[in-house]
Amino acid sequence: GNSVTQMEGPVTLSEEAFLTINCTYTATGYPSLFWYVQYPGEGLQLLLKATKADDKGSNKGFEATYRKETTSFHLEKGSVQVSDSAVYFCALRGTGNQFYFGTGTSLTVIP
Amino acid sequence: EAGVAQSPRYKIIEKRQSVAFWCNPISGHATLYWYQQILGQGPKLLIQFQNNGVVDDSQLPKDRFSAERLKGVDSTLKIQPAKLEDSAVYLCASSLEGLAGFYEQYFGPGTRLTVT
């Protein structure tokens, strides 16, 4: 079946620190992979996506590369800001267009 | 472009009562999803509609949950009777059929349900 496993939080970083949030997946076929972000008091928003192996998704300084060999889609940012404080969800879309979400990783960036 | 609308935003009920949530997707979006997000967890898909047909309801507790999407637009999700473990945020999302095969989901603000 399909599932997503992401690193547990919470994660606390100082401003300008490097961020990595790990995500691995299990899927049949060739899923598409996503990172969603939920800012405090707001709804889920798509942050970035990758639809096939070796694709790199990027947005707002965040990047993630679809690694089929390691079934991973780790989220990275070189220099985090206070405004990046949010909950980040890794997700996959299966062959039937159904979405599966990880449990979320809470990030707090302190000045 | 108006986003996905949901109502009510908050609801408190006692166990064994019934409750209904409403969702209005983005105009023209063929696919509609209902998710349950329990505190501290990721969203779990309950049911997915394509127009007014059900694509996937494998994780919908059908003994107490029901959903419909009349005329392929608005949708309602009902719980009857509610249990304490149904306390969660219920999210509605919609997506547009695309030729490229990628369907970005747009999420509504959610309905926070508390069952006491």
mmCIF file with all atom_site columns, N, CA, C and O in Angstrom, chain A residues 7 16 22 24 39 46 57 62 65 70-71 76 78 89 96-98 104-107:
data_model
loop_
_atom_site.group_PDB
_atom_site.id
_atom_site.type_symbol
_atom_site.label_atom_id
_atom_site.label_alt_id
_atom_site.label_comp_id
_atom_site.label_asym_id
_atom_site.label_entity_id
_atom_site.label_seq_id
_atom_site.pdbx_PDB_ins_code
_atom_site.Cartn_x
_atom_site.Cartn_y
_atom_site.Cartn_z
_atom_site.occupancy
_atom_site.B_iso_or_equiv
_atom_site.pdbx_formal_charge
_atom_site.auth_seq_id
_atom_site.auth_comp_id
_atom_site.auth_asym_id
_atom_site.auth_atom_id
_atom_site.pdbx_PDB_model_num
ATOM 1  N N  . MET A 1 7   ? 10.086 12.693 9.479  1.00 0.00 ? 7   MET A N  1
ATOM 2  C CA . MET A 1 7   ? 10.745 12.811 10.766 1.00 0.00 ? 7   MET A CA 1
ATOM 3  C C  . MET A 1 7   ? 9.832  13.529 11.760 1.00 0.00 ? 7   MET A C  1
ATOM 4  O O  . MET A 1 7   ? 9.072  14.429 11.394 1.00 0.00 ? 7   MET A O  1
ATOM 5  N N  . GLU A 1 16  ? 18.593 31.624 9.962  1.00 0.00 ? 16  GLU A N  1
ATOM 6  C CA . GLU A 1 16  ? 19.701 31.413 9.029  1.00 0.00 ? 16  GLU A CA 1
ATOM 7  C C  . GLU A 1 16  ? 20.322 30.022 9.127  1.00 0.00 ? 16  GLU A C  1
ATOM 8  O O  . GLU A 1 16  ? 21.284 29.739 8.406  1.00 0.00 ? 16  GLU A O  1
ATOM 9  N N  . ASN A 1 22  ? 13.233 15.058 6.906  1.00 0.00 ? 22  ASN A N  1
ATOM 10 C CA . ASN A 1 22  ? 13.273 13.809 6.154  1.00 0.00 ? 22  ASN A CA 1
ATOM 11 C C  . ASN A 1 22  ? 11.884 13.266 5.859  1.00 0.00 ? 22  ASN A C  1
ATOM 12 O O  . ASN A 1 22  ? 10.971 13.357 6.687  1.00 0.00 ? 22  ASN A O  1
ATOM 13 N N  . THR A 1 24  ? 10.280 9.715  3.765  1.00 0.00 ? 24  THR A N  1
ATOM 14 C CA . THR A 1 24  ? 10.395 8.518  2.941  1.00 0.00 ? 24  THR A CA 1
ATOM 15 C C  . THR A 1 24  ? 8.997  8.000  2.645  1.00 0.00 ? 24  THR A C  1
ATOM 16 O O  . THR A 1 24  ? 8.046  8.288  3.382  1.00 0.00 ? 24  THR A O  1
ATOM 17 N N  . TYR A 1 39  ? 0.773  27.227 7.880  1.00 0.00 ? 39  TYR A N  1
ATOM 18 C CA . TYR A 1 39  ? 1.197  28.302 8.754  1.00 0.00 ? 39  TYR A CA 1
ATOM 19 C C  . TYR A 1 39  ? 0.190  28.459 9.886  1.00 0.00 ? 39  TYR A C  1
ATOM 20 O O  . TYR A 1 39  ? -0.980 28.078 9.744  1.00 0.00 ? 39  TYR A O  1
ATOM 21 N N  . LEU A 1 46  ? 0.074  24.072 -0.826 1.00 0.00 ? 46  LEU A N  1
ATOM 22 C CA . LEU A 1 46  ? 1.127  23.354 -1.530 1.00 0.00 ? 46  LEU A CA 1
ATOM 23 C C  . LEU A 1 46  ? 2.404  24.174 -1.513 1.00 0.00 ? 46  LEU A C  1
ATOM 24 O O  . LEU A 1 46  ? 2.402  25.360 -1.877 1.00 0.00 ? 46  LEU A O  1
ATOM 25 N N  . GLY A 1 57  ? 11.740 19.722 -6.883 1.00 0.00 ? 57  GLY A N  1
ATOM 26 C CA . GLY A 1 57  ? 10.746 20.757 -6.670 1.00 0.00 ? 57  GLY A CA 1
ATOM 27 C C  . GLY A 1 57  ? 11.366 21.876 -5.856 1.00 0.00 ? 57  GLY A C  1
ATOM 28 O O  . GLY A 1 57  ? 12.203 21.625 -4.992 1.00 0.00 ? 57  GLY A O  1
ATOM 29 N N  . PHE A 1 62  ? 12.897 26.690 -0.607 1.00 0.00 ? 62  PHE A N  1
ATOM 30 C CA . PHE A 1 62  ? 12.849 25.282 -0.222 1.00 0.00 ? 62  PHE A CA 1
ATOM 31 C C  . PHE A 1 62  ? 13.072 24.411 -1.447 1.00 0.00 ? 62  PHE A C  1
ATOM 32 O O  . PHE A 1 62  ? 12.668 24.759 -2.557 1.00 0.00 ? 62  PHE A O  1
ATOM 33 N N  . THR A 1 65  ? 14.202 16.743 -3.671 1.00 0.00 ? 65  THR A N  1
ATOM 34 C CA . THR A 1 65  ? 14.482 15.941 -4.859 1.00 0.00 ? 65  THR A CA 1
ATOM 35 C C  . THR A 1 65  ? 13.861 14.559 -4.708 1.00 0.00 ? 65  THR A C  1
ATOM 36 O O  . THR A 1 65  ? 14.040 13.902 -3.677 1.00 0.00 ? 65  THR A O  1
ATOM 37 N N  . THR A 1 70  ? 16.144 5.629  -3.123 1.00 0.00 ? 70  THR A N  1
ATOM 38 C CA . THR A 1 70  ? 16.047 5.614  -1.658 1.00 0.00 ? 70  THR A CA 1
ATOM 39 C C  . THR A 1 70  ? 14.620 5.890  -1.182 1.00 0.00 ? 70  THR A C  1
ATOM 40 O O  . THR A 1 70  ? 14.388 6.018  0.023  1.00 0.00 ? 70  THR A O  1
ATOM 41 N N  . THR A 1 71  ? 13.681 5.952  -2.107 1.00 0.00 ? 71  THR A N  1
ATOM 42 C CA . THR A 1 71  ? 12.263 6.282  -1.822 1.00 0.00 ? 71  THR A CA 1
ATOM 43 C C  . THR A 1 71  ? 12.167 7.429  -0.833 1.00 0.00 ? 71  THR A C  1
ATOM 44 O O  . THR A 1 71  ? 11.502 7.349  0.215  1.00 0.00 ? 71  THR A O  1
ATOM 45 N N  . GLU A 1 76  ? 14.596 20.642 2.135  1.00 0.00 ? 76  GLU A N  1
ATOM 46 C CA . GLU A 1 76  ? 15.772 21.377 2.583  1.00 0.00 ? 76  GLU A CA 1
ATOM 47 C C  . GLU A 1 76  ? 15.599 22.873 2.312  1.00 0.00 ? 76  GLU A C  1
ATOM 48 O O  . GLU A 1 76  ? 14.942 23.277 1.359  1.00 0.00 ? 76  GLU A O  1
ATOM 49 N N  . GLY A 1 78  ? 18.376 26.340 2.810  1.00 0.00 ? 78  GLY A N  1
ATOM 50 C CA . GLY A 1 78  ? 19.722 26.718 3.227  1.00 0.00 ? 78  GLY A CA 1
ATOM 51 C C  . GLY A 1 78  ? 19.773 27.697 4.380  1.00 0.00 ? 78  GLY A C  1
ATOM 52 O O  . GLY A 1 78  ? 20.707 27.665 5.187  1.00 0.00 ? 78  GLY A O  1
ATOM 53 N N  . PHE A 1 89  ? 4.126  19.076 5.882  1.00 0.00 ? 89  PHE A N  1
ATOM 54 C CA . PHE A 1 89  ? 3.603  17.735 5.624  1.00 0.00 ? 89  PHE A CA 1
ATOM 55 C C  . PHE A 1 89  ? 4.151  17.216 4.300  1.00 0.00 ? 89  PHE A C  1
ATOM 56 O O  . PHE A 1 89  ? 4.038  17.892 3.264  1.00 0.00 ? 89  PHE A O  1
ATOM 57 N N  . GLY A 1 96  ? -4.263 6.119  -8.185 1.00 0.00 ? 96  GLY A N  1
ATOM 58 C CA . GLY A 1 96  ? -5.686 6.414  -8.264 1.00 0.00 ? 96  GLY A CA 1
ATOM 59 C C  . GLY A 1 96  ? -6.015 7.845  -7.935 1.00 0.00 ? 96  GLY A C  1
ATOM 60 O O  . GLY A 1 96  ? -7.164 8.207  -7.720 1.00 0.00 ? 96  GLY A O  1
ATOM 61 N N  . ASN A 1 97  ? -5.013 8.695  -7.874 1.00 0.00 ? 97  ASN A N  1
ATOM 62 C CA . ASN A 1 97  ? -5.163 10.118 -7.558 1.00 0.00 ? 97  ASN A CA 1
ATOM 63 C C  . ASN A 1 97  ? -5.506 10.363 -6.096 1.00 0.00 ? 97  ASN A C  1
ATOM 64 O O  . ASN A 1 97  ? -5.885 11.458 -5.726 1.00 0.00 ? 97  ASN A O  1
ATOM 65 N N  . GLN A 1 98  ? -5.360 9.329  -5.246 1.00 0.00 ? 98  GLN A N  1
ATOM 66 C CA . GLN A 1 98  ? -5.598 9.549  -3.827 1.00 0.00 ? 98  GLN A CA 1
ATOM 67 C C  . GLN A 1 98  ? -4.312 10.075 -3.183 1.00 0.00 ? 98  GLN A C  1
ATOM 68 O O  . GLN A 1 98  ? -3.220 9.682  -3.547 1.00 0.00 ? 98  GLN A O  1
ATOM 69 N N  . GLY A 1 104 ? 3.329  15.137 9.747  1.00 0.00 ? 104 GLY A N  1
ATOM 70 C CA . GLY A 1 104 ? 3.657  16.547 9.920  1.00 0.00 ? 104 GLY A CA 1
ATOM 71 C C  . GLY A 1 104 ? 4.862  16.755 10.831 1.00 0.00 ? 104 GLY A C  1
ATOM 72 O O  . GLY A 1 104 ? 5.088  15.998 11.775 1.00 0.00 ? 104 GLY A O  1
ATOM 73 N N  . THR A 1 105 ? 5.635  17.785 10.519 1.00 0.00 ? 105 THR A N  1
ATOM 74 C CA . THR A 1 105 ? 6.786  18.172 11.325 1.00 0.00 ? 105 THR A CA 1
ATOM 75 C C  . THR A 1 105 ? 6.668  19.650 11.646 1.00 0.00 ? 105 THR A C  1
ATOM 76 O O  . THR A 1 105 ? 6.587  20.481 10.728 1.00 0.00 ? 105 THR A O  1
ATOM 77 N N  . SER A 1 106 ? 6.617  19.950 12.921 1.00 0.00 ? 106 SER A N  1
ATOM 78 C CA . SER A 1 106 ? 6.493  21.342 13.342 1.00 0.00 ? 106 SER A CA 1
ATOM 79 C C  . SER A 1 106 ? 7.869  21.993 13.385 1.00 0.00 ? 106 SER A C  1
ATOM 80 O O  . SER A 1 106 ? 8.801  21.450 13.989 1.00 0.00 ? 106 SER A O  1
ATOM 81 N N  . LEU A 1 107 ? 7.994  23.133 12.742 1.00 0.00 ? 107 LEU A N  1
ATOM 82 C CA . LEU A 1 107 ? 9.247  23.883 12.712 1.00 0.00 ? 107 LEU A CA 1
ATOM 83 C C  . LEU A 1 107 ? 9.041  25.222 13.394 1.00 0.00 ? 107 LEU A C  1
ATOM 84 O O  . LEU A 1 107 ? 8.104  25.961 13.067 1.00 0.00 ? 107 LEU A O  1
#
